[in-house]
XYZ file of C-alpha atoms in Angstrom:
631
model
C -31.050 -4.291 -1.002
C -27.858 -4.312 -2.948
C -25.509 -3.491 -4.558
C -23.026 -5.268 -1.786
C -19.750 -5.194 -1.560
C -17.183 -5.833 1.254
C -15.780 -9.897 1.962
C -12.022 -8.335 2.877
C -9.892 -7.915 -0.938
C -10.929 -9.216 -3.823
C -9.416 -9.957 -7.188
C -12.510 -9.996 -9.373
C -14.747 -7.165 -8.609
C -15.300 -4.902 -5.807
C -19.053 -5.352 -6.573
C -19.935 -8.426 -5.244
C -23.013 -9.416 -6.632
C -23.497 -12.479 -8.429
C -20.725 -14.237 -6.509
C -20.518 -17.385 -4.457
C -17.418 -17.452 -2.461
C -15.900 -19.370 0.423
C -14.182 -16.582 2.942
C -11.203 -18.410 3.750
C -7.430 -17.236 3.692
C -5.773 -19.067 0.655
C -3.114 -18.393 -1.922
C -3.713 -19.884 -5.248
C -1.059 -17.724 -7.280
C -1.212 -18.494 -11.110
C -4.207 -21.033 -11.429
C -7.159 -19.917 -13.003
C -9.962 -18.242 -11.536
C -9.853 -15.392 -8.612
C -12.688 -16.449 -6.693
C -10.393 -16.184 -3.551
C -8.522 -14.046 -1.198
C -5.256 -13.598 1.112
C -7.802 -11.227 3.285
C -10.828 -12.554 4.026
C -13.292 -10.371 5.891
C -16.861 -11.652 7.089
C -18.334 -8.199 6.779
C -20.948 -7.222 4.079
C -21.903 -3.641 3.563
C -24.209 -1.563 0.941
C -23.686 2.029 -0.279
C -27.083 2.852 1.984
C -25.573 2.676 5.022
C -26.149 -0.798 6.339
C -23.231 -3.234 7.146
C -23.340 -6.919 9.093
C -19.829 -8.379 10.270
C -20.135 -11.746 11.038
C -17.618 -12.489 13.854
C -16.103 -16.312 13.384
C -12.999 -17.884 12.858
C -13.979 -20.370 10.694
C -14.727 -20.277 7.202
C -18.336 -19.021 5.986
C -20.074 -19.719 2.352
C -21.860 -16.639 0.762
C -23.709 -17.093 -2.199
C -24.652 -13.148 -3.703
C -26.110 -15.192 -6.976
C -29.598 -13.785 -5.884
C -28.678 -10.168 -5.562
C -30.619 -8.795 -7.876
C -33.554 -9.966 -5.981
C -32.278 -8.296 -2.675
C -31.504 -11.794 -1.128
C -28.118 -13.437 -0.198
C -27.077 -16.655 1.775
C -24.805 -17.366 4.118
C -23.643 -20.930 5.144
C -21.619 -21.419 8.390
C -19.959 -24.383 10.184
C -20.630 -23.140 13.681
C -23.911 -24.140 15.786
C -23.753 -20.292 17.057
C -22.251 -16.659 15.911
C -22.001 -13.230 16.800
C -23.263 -10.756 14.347
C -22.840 -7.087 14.391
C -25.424 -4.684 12.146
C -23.823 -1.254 11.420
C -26.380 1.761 10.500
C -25.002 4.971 9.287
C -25.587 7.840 6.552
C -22.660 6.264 4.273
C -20.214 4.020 3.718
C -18.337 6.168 5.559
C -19.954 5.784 8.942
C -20.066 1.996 8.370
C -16.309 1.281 7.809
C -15.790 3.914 10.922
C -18.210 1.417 13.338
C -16.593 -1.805 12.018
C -12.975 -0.288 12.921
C -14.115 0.933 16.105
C -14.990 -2.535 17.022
C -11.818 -4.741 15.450
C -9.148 -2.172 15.763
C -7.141 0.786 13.645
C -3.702 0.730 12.570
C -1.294 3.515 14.002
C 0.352 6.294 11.897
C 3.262 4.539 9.603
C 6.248 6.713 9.570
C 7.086 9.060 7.151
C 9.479 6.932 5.313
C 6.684 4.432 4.545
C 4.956 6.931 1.769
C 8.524 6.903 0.346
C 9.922 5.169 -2.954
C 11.104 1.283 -2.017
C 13.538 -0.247 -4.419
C 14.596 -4.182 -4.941
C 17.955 -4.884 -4.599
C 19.775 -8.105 -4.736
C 22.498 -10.620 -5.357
C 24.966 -9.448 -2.487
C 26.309 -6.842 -0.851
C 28.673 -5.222 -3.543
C 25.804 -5.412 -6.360
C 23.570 -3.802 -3.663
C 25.507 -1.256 -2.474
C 26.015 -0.570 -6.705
C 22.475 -0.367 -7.129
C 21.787 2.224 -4.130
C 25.324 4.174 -5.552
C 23.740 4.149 -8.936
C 19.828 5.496 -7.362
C 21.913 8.260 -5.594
C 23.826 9.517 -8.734
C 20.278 8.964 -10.699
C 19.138 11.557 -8.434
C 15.673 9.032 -7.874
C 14.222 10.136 -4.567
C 14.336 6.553 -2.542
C 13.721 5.928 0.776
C 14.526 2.482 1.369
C 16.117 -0.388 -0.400
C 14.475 -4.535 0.286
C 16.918 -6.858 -0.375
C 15.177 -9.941 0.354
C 17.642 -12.852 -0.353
C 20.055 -12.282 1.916
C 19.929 -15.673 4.286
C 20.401 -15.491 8.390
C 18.479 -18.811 9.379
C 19.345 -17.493 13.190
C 16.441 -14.587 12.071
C 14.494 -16.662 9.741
C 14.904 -14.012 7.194
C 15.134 -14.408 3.264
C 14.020 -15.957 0.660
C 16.479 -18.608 -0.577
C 15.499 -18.858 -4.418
C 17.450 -16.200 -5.475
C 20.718 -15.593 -3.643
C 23.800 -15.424 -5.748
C 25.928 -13.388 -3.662
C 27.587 -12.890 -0.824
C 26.384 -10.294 2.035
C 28.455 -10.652 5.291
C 28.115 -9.006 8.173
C 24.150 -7.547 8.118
C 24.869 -4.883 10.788
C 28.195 -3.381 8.835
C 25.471 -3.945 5.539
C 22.700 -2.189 6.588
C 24.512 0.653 8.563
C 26.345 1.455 5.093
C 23.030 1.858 3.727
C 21.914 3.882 6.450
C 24.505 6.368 6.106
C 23.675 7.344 2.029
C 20.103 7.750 3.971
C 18.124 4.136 2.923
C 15.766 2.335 5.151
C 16.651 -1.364 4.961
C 14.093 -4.229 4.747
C 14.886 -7.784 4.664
C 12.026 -10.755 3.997
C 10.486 -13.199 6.989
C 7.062 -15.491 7.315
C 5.586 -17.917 9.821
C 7.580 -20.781 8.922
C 10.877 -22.493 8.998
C 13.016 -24.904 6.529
C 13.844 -27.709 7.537
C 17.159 -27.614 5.623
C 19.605 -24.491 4.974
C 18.398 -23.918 1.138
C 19.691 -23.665 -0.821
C 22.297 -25.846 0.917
C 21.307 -29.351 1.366
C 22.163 -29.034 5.432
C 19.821 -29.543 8.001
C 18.603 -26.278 9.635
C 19.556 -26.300 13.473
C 16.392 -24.045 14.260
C 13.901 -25.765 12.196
C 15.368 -28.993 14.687
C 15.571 -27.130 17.480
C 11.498 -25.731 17.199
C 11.037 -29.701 16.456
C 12.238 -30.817 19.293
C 10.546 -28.154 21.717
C 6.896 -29.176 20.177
C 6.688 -25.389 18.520
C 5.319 -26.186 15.181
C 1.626 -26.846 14.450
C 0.914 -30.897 14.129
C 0.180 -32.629 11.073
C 1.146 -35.669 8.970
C 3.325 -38.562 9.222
C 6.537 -36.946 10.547
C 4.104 -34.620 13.059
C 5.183 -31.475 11.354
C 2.343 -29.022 9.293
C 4.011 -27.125 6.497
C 4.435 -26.529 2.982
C 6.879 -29.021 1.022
C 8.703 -26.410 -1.568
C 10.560 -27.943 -4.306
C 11.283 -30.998 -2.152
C 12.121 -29.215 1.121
C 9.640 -29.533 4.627
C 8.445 -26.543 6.142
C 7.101 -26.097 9.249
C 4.572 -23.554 10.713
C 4.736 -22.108 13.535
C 2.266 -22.792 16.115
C 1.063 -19.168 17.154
C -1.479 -20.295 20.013
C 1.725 -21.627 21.670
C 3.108 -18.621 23.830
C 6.518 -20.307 24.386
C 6.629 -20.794 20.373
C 5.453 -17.177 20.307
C 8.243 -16.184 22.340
C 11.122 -17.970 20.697
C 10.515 -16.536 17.257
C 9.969 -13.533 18.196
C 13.128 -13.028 19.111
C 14.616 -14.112 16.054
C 12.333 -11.252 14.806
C 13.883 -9.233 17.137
C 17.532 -9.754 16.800
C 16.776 -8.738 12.683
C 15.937 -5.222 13.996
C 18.358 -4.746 17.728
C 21.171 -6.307 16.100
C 21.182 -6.489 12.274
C 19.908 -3.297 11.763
C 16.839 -3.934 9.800
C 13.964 -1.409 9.563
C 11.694 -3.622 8.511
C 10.768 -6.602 6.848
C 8.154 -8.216 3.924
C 5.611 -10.118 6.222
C 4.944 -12.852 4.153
C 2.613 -15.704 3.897
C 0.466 -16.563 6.910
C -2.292 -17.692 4.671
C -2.848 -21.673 4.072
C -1.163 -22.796 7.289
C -5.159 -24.062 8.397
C -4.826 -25.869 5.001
C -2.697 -28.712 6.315
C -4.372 -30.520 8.509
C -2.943 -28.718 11.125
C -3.633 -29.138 15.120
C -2.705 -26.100 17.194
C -1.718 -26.362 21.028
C -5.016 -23.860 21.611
C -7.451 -23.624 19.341
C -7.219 -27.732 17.864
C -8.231 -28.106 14.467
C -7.123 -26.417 11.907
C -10.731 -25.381 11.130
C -10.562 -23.137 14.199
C -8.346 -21.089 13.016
C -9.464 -20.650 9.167
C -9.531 -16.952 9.161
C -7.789 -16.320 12.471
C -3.876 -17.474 11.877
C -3.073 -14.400 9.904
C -4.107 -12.443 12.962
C -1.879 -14.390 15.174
C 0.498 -14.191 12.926
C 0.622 -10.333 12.309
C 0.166 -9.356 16.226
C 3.017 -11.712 17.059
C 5.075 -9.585 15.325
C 3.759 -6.146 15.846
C 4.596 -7.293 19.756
C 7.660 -8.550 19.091
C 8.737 -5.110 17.056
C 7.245 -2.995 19.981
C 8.786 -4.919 22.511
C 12.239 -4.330 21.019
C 12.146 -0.506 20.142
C 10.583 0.103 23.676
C 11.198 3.830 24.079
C 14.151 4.292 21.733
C 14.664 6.075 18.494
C 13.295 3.518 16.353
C 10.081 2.861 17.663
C 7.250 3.565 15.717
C 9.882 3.656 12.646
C 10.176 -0.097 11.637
C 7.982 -0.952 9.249
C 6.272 -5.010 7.997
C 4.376 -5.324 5.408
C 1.923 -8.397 4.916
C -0.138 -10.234 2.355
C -2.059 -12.123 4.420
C -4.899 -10.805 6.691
C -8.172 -11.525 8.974
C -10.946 -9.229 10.631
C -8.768 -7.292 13.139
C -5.229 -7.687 11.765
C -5.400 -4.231 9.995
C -4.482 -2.912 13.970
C -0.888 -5.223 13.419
C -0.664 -3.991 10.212
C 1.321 -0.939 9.431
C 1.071 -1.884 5.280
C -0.508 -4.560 3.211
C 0.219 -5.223 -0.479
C -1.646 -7.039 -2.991
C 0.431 -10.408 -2.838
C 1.963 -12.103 -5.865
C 0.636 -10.465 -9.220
C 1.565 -11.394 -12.716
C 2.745 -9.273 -15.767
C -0.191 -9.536 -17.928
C -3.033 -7.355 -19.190
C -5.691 -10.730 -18.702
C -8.256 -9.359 -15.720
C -7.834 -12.747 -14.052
C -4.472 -12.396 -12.528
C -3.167 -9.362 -14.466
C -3.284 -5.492 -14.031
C -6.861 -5.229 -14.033
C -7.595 -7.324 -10.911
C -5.197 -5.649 -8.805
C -6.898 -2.666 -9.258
C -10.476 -3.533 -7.406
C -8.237 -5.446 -4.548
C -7.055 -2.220 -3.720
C -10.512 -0.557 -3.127
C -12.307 -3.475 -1.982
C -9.691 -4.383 1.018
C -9.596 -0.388 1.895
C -13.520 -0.606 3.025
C -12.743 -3.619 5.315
C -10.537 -1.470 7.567
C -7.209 -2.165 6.091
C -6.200 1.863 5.467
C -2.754 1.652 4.157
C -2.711 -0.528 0.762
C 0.220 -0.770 -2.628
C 0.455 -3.023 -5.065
C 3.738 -4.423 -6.599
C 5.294 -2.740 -9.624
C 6.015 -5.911 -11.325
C 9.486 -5.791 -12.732
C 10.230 -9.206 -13.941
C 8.233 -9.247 -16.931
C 9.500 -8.934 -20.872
C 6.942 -5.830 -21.668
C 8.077 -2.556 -21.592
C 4.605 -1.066 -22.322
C 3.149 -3.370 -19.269
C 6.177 -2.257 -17.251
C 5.526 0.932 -17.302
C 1.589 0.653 -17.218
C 2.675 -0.914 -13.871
C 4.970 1.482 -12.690
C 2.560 4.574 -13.281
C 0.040 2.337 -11.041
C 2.665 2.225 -8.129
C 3.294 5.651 -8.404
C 0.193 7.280 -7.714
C -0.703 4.681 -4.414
C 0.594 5.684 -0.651
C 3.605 3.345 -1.173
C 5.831 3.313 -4.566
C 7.749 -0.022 -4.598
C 8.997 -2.047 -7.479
C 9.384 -5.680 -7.136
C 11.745 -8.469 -8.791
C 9.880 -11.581 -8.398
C 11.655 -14.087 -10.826
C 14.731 -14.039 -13.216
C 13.659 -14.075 -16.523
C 16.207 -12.559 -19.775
C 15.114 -9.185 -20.690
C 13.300 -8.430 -17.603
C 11.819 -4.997 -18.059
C 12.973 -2.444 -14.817
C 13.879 0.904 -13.978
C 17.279 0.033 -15.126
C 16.123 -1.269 -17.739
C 16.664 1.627 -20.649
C 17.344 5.148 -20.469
C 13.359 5.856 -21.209
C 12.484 3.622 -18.323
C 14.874 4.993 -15.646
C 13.638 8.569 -16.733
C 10.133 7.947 -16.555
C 10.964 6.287 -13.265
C 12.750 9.274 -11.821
C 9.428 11.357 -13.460
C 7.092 9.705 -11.606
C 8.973 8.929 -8.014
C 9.308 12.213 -8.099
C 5.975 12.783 -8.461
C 5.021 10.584 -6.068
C 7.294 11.678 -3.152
C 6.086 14.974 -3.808
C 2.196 14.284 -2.805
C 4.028 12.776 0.865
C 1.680 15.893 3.092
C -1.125 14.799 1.103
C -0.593 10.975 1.813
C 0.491 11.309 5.539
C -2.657 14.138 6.017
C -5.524 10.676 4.982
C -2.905 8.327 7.134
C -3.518 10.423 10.087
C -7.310 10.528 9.432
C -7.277 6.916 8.699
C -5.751 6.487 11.836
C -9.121 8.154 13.281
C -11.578 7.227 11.589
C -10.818 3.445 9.764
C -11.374 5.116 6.463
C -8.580 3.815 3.462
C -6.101 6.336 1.478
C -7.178 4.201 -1.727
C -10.852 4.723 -1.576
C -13.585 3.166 -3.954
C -15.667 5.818 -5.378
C -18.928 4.435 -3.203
C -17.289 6.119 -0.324
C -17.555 9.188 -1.873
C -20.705 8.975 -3.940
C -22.526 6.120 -2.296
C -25.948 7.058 -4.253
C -24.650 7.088 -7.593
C -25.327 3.557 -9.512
C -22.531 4.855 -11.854
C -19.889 4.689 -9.074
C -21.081 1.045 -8.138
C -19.379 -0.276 -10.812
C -16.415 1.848 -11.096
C -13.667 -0.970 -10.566
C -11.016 0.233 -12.821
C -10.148 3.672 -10.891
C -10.152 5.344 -7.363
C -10.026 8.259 -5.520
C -6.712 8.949 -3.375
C -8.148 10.980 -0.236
C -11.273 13.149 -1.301
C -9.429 15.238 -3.855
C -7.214 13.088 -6.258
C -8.418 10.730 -8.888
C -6.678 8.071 -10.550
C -7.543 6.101 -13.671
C -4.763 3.254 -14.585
C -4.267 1.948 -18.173
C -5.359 -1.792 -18.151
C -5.745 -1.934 -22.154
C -2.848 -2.943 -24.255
C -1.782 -0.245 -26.361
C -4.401 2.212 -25.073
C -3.132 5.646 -25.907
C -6.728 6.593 -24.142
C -9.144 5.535 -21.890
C -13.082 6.013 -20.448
C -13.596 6.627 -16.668
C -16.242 7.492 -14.843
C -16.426 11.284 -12.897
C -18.447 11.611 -9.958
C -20.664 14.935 -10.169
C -18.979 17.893 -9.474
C -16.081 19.723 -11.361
C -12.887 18.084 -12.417
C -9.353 19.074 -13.683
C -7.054 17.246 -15.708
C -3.545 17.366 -14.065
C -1.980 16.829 -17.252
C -3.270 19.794 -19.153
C -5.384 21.923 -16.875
C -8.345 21.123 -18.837
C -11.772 21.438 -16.976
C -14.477 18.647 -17.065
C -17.640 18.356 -15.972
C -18.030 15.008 -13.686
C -21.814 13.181 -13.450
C -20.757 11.053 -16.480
C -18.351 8.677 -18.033
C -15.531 10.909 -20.139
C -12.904 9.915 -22.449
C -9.229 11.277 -21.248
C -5.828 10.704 -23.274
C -3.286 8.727 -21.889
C -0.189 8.468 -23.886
C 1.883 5.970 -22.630
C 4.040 8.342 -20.491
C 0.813 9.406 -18.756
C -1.446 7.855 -15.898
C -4.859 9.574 -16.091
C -5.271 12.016 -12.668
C -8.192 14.549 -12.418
C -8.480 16.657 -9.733
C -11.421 18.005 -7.778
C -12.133 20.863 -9.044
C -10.748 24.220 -6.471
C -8.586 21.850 -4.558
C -5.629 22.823 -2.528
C -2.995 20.111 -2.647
C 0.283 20.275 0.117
C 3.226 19.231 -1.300
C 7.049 18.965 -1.324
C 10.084 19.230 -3.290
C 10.843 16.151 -4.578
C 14.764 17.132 -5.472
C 15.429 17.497 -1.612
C 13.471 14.997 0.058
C 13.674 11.284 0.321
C 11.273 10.870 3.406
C 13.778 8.735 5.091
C 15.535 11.443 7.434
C 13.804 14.279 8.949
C 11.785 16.051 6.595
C 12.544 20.176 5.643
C 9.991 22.770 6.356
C 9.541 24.024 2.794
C 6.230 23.310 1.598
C 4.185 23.444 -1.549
C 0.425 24.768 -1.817
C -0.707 23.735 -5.467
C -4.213 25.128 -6.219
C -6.260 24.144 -8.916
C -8.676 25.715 -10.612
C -12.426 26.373 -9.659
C -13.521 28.536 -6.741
C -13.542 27.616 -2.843
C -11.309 25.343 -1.932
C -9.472 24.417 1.541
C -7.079 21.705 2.933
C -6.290 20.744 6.758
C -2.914 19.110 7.141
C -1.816 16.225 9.489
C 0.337 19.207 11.497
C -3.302 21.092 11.620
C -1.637 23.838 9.055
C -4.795 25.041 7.177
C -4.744 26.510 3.481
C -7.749 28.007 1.770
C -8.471 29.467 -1.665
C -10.470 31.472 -3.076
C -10.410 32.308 -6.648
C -12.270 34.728 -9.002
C -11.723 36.905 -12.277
C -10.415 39.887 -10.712
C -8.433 38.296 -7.331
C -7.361 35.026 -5.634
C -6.583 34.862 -2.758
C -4.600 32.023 -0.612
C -4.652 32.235 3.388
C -2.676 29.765 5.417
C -2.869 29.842 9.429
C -2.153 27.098 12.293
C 1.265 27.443 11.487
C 3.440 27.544 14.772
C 7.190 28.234 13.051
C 8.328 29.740 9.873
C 8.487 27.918 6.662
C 9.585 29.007 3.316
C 6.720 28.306 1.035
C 5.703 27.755 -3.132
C 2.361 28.382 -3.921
C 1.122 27.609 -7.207
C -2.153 28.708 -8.364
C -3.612 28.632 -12.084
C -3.064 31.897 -14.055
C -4.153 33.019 -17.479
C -2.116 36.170 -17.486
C 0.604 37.771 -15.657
C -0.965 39.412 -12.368
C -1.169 43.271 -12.036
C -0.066 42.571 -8.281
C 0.642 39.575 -6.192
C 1.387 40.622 -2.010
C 1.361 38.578 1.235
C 0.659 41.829 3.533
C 3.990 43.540 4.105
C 6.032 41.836 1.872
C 6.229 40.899 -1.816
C 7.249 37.172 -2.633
C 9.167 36.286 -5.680
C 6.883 35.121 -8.399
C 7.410 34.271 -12.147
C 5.027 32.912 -14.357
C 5.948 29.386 -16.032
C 3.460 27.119 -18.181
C 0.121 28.669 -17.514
C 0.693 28.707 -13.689
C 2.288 31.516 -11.209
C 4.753 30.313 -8.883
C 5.306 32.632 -5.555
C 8.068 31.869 -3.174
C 8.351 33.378 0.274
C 9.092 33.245 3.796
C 6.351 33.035 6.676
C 4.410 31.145 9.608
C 1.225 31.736 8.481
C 0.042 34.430 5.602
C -2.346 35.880 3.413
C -1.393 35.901 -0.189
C -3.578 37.972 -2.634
C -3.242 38.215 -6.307
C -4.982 41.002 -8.807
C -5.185 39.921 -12.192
């Protein structure tokens, strides 16, 4: 019995019933209708603990219209198929079985939970925009600039270019030294001319000539043909194609100095008509050429840092996915989006994506922050969003006047700065669920089934998440909402915002002034964090740390280093113990305080404290301690 949900991410709901829906991996940005996916995942799961993955490569027809009765269908093109049932307590237990079998992702680096900023149009308006983020005092940890051309490396994206960049190593080491991570743009195919020069591209002839493209149509070729110019896609079941571009992939990170790149595309190339050297028809390959596609390049990336000081620290992130490329995968993002409040392409249907693709084993999941729209209210909507997922990154997608960014007015860069901030403090929170996610398949954007799998209430609950087990996050979808309804799952909650207590089992009514995401934590929660004024994530991290606790009892947090913090609070005393610490760290603990305390000690010596806004702030030195405050 229902209610299902799973299919890889999804647009409309994270609920599936009532669907029909072909699982194939498409992109139809801007037409109507989101009854398709960049991800698609053959593996349907219920709250109850019951999940079936259905392992093919070829597309498969579900029709959920009969849900309510407890039935579903499932059409497939094969005469034979794997299936694998999953039977656990939760959600949980199911997500952890079906990663177990198709593969984890490793632990990103640190910079990844960082702020990423869009820069473009040449190297002098670059290196003005990461000048101007340094003197803004905005915490970022890496700048994409993704329309800077090197055919040699396949990289950028020739729409936009409209300046000049030079030599990439001298560009990116100049951004390395003011302490930016640099990522640059790639996919899985090749132009056939030098766009936006109308020159032939030596590459695109040379993979022509060696037979390294997939086959299709009357010139033998399968690509795209974008705004009059042939594509072609590479053909990933060919090993010597393999190996040729992955060197071009390589030579972006050994000799340019890249760090990274966008991932993009890798959907639709089965759309063509295509013929592949090993796996012939295109149909073959329906769901499976974004896995190619994504392990080609993890390989190629691995095979390049080796052993040195980079590896592990280069970072891709994709659009495009299949069962299994999550392991390839060090970040996905929710693929082209649209400034609007409409739930068919806008705001609102990013939102379920999010939760829906985290309980197919893809852990580590942002969205854009749309920046090229003419709304300041949707702008910032957007931006709040961005903020409060593992990866803040804004994105300039097209041109047009007025465009609404974090340059945009003094009100937007400072709510900006407010909220990156923000953000880049919760990085020991973040990297704590990326560790466990590494273990155990389960997402850092979670839908609330994972937590409350029995509740009907949660079910439906597309329009919110929880970030780990302790943080929960309500974006404004509504046009000129000043305040919205969420559901609370049963327990105790607290407002971040003011402090206020609420009682969760039921669907509450927050405010949420337009400077304000909704966030409610769980009630007696002990949240790690940093200081955002001295951290960017992208070189090696201090050893101050933050312990915020919140209100309500018992409360404890293990962190990704195995430091533990627990709190107890009651009328007369609370008390804060940290141990597993192995070297000393100077440490802010903030704890919720109605008064000023008769005596706050951390055994033999007595931290500095001041009271500030209804909280107590207590600064000290130590490895591990045991903090106790009288009221």
């Amino acid at each position: 019995r229902g209610p299902f949900f799973g299919f890889g991410e999804h647009f409309m709901k994270a609920r599936l019933d009532g669907i029909k829906t072909t699982l194939v991996s498409e992109d139809h940005w801007s037409q109507p209708g989101h009854n398709w996916t960049y991800i698609p995942v053959p593996l349907l799961l219920v709250p109850h603990g019951i999940g079936m993955y259905v392992d093919t490569a070829r597309a498969s027809t579900w029709d959920l219209t009969h849900a309510g009765d407890s039935r579903f269908s499932l059409q497939l093109t094969e005469p034979t198929v794997d299936c694998y049932f999953f039977f656990a307590r939760d959600v949980k237990g199911i997500v952890t079985s079906y990663t177990q079998l198709t593969g984890r992702p490793s632990v990103a680096p640190p910079w990844t939970f960082g702020v990423w900023l869009t820069a473009l149009e040449g190297r002098q308006k670059v290196y003005a925009v990461a000048d101007r983020i340094r003197k803004e005092k905005i915490p970022a940890s890496a700048i994409w600039t993704y329309d800077q051309l090197d055919p040699s490396t396949n990289t950028g994206w020739p729409y936009w270019t409209a300046g000049y960049y030079g030599s990439l190593p001298e560009f990116t080491d100049h951004l390395h030294r003011q302490g930016f991570k640099v990522l640059t743009y790639t996919n899985a195919w090749l132009w056939s001319k030098l766009v936006p020069y109308d020159l032939a591209n030596p590459f695109y002839d040379e993979a022509r000539q060696k037979a390294f493209f997939a086959l299709a149509g009357s010139d033998g070729t399968a690509g795209m043909t974008i705004d009059g110019v042939r594509t072609g896609y590479i053909d990933l079941t060919n090993r010597d194609a393999v190996a040729w571009w992955s060197r071009m992939l390589q030579k972006s990170v050994a000799q340019n100095g890249f760090d990274g790149w966008m991932e993009d595309f890798g959907e639709g190339a089965w759309t063509k008509d295509a013929r592949f050297k090993m796996a012939g028809k295109n149909a073959e390959l329906a769901i499976l050429y974004p896995l190619l596609y994504h392990r080609a390049a993890n390989e190629a990336v691995n095979a390049v840092t080796g052993d040195s000081q980079r590896a592990g620290d280069i970072v891709r992130f994709a659009r495009s996915g299949a069962p299994g490329s999550q392991a390839f995968t060090p970040m996905v993002w929710g693929g082209d989006q649209i400034p609007e409040w409409s739930a068919d392409h806008g705001i609102p249907s990013v939102i379920p994506a999010g939760t829906s693709i985290g309980l197919c084993g893809f852990t580590l999941w942002a969205p854009d922050i749309v920046s090229w729209g003419t709304s300041k209210e949707m702008w910032i909507r957007w931006m709040e969003y961005g903020a409060l997922t593992p990866v803040m990154r804004d994105h300039l997608a097209q041109k047009p006047q007025k465009a609404v960014d974090l340059w945009y007015d003094a009100q937007t860069t400072d709510l900006f700065r407010r909220y990156a901030r923000l953000h880049i403090s919760l990085f020991p929170y973040f990297y704590t669920y990326e560790h466990e996610a590494a273990e155990t398949g389960w997402p850092l954007i979670r839908h609330l089934i994972l937590d409350s799998p029995e509740d009907p209430q949660a079910w439906d609950a597309d329009q919110e998440y929880l970030l780990g087990d302790n943080i929960l996050v309500a974006p404004v979808t509504d046009q000129g909402a000043t305040a919205r309804s969420l559901y609370l799952p049963k327990g105790t909650w607290v407002d971040y915002w003011t402090g206020k207590a609420l009682n969760g089992g039921r669907q509450v009514r927050v405010d949420a002034p337009l400077d304000r995401i909704p966030i409610l934590i769980r009630a007696g929660s002990v949240i790690p964090m940093i200081d955002p004024g001295t951290q960017t994530l992208a070189r090696p991290l201090e050893s101050r740390l933050t312990w915020r606790v919140f209100p309500g009892g018992h409360g404890s947090f293990r962190m990704y280093d195995h430091t533990v913090a627990t709190a107890d609070q009651s009328a007369a005393e609370t008390r804060i113990t940290v141990s597993g610490g192995t070297s000393p760290r100077q440490y802010d603990v903030i704890l919720p305080a109605e008064k000023s305390p008769r005596n706050v000690s951390t055994g033999d010596q007595k931290p500095v404290w001041k009271m500030e806004n209804g909280l107590l702030h207590a600064t000290f030195a130590a490895t591990n301690f045991d903090m106790r405050v009288r009221w």
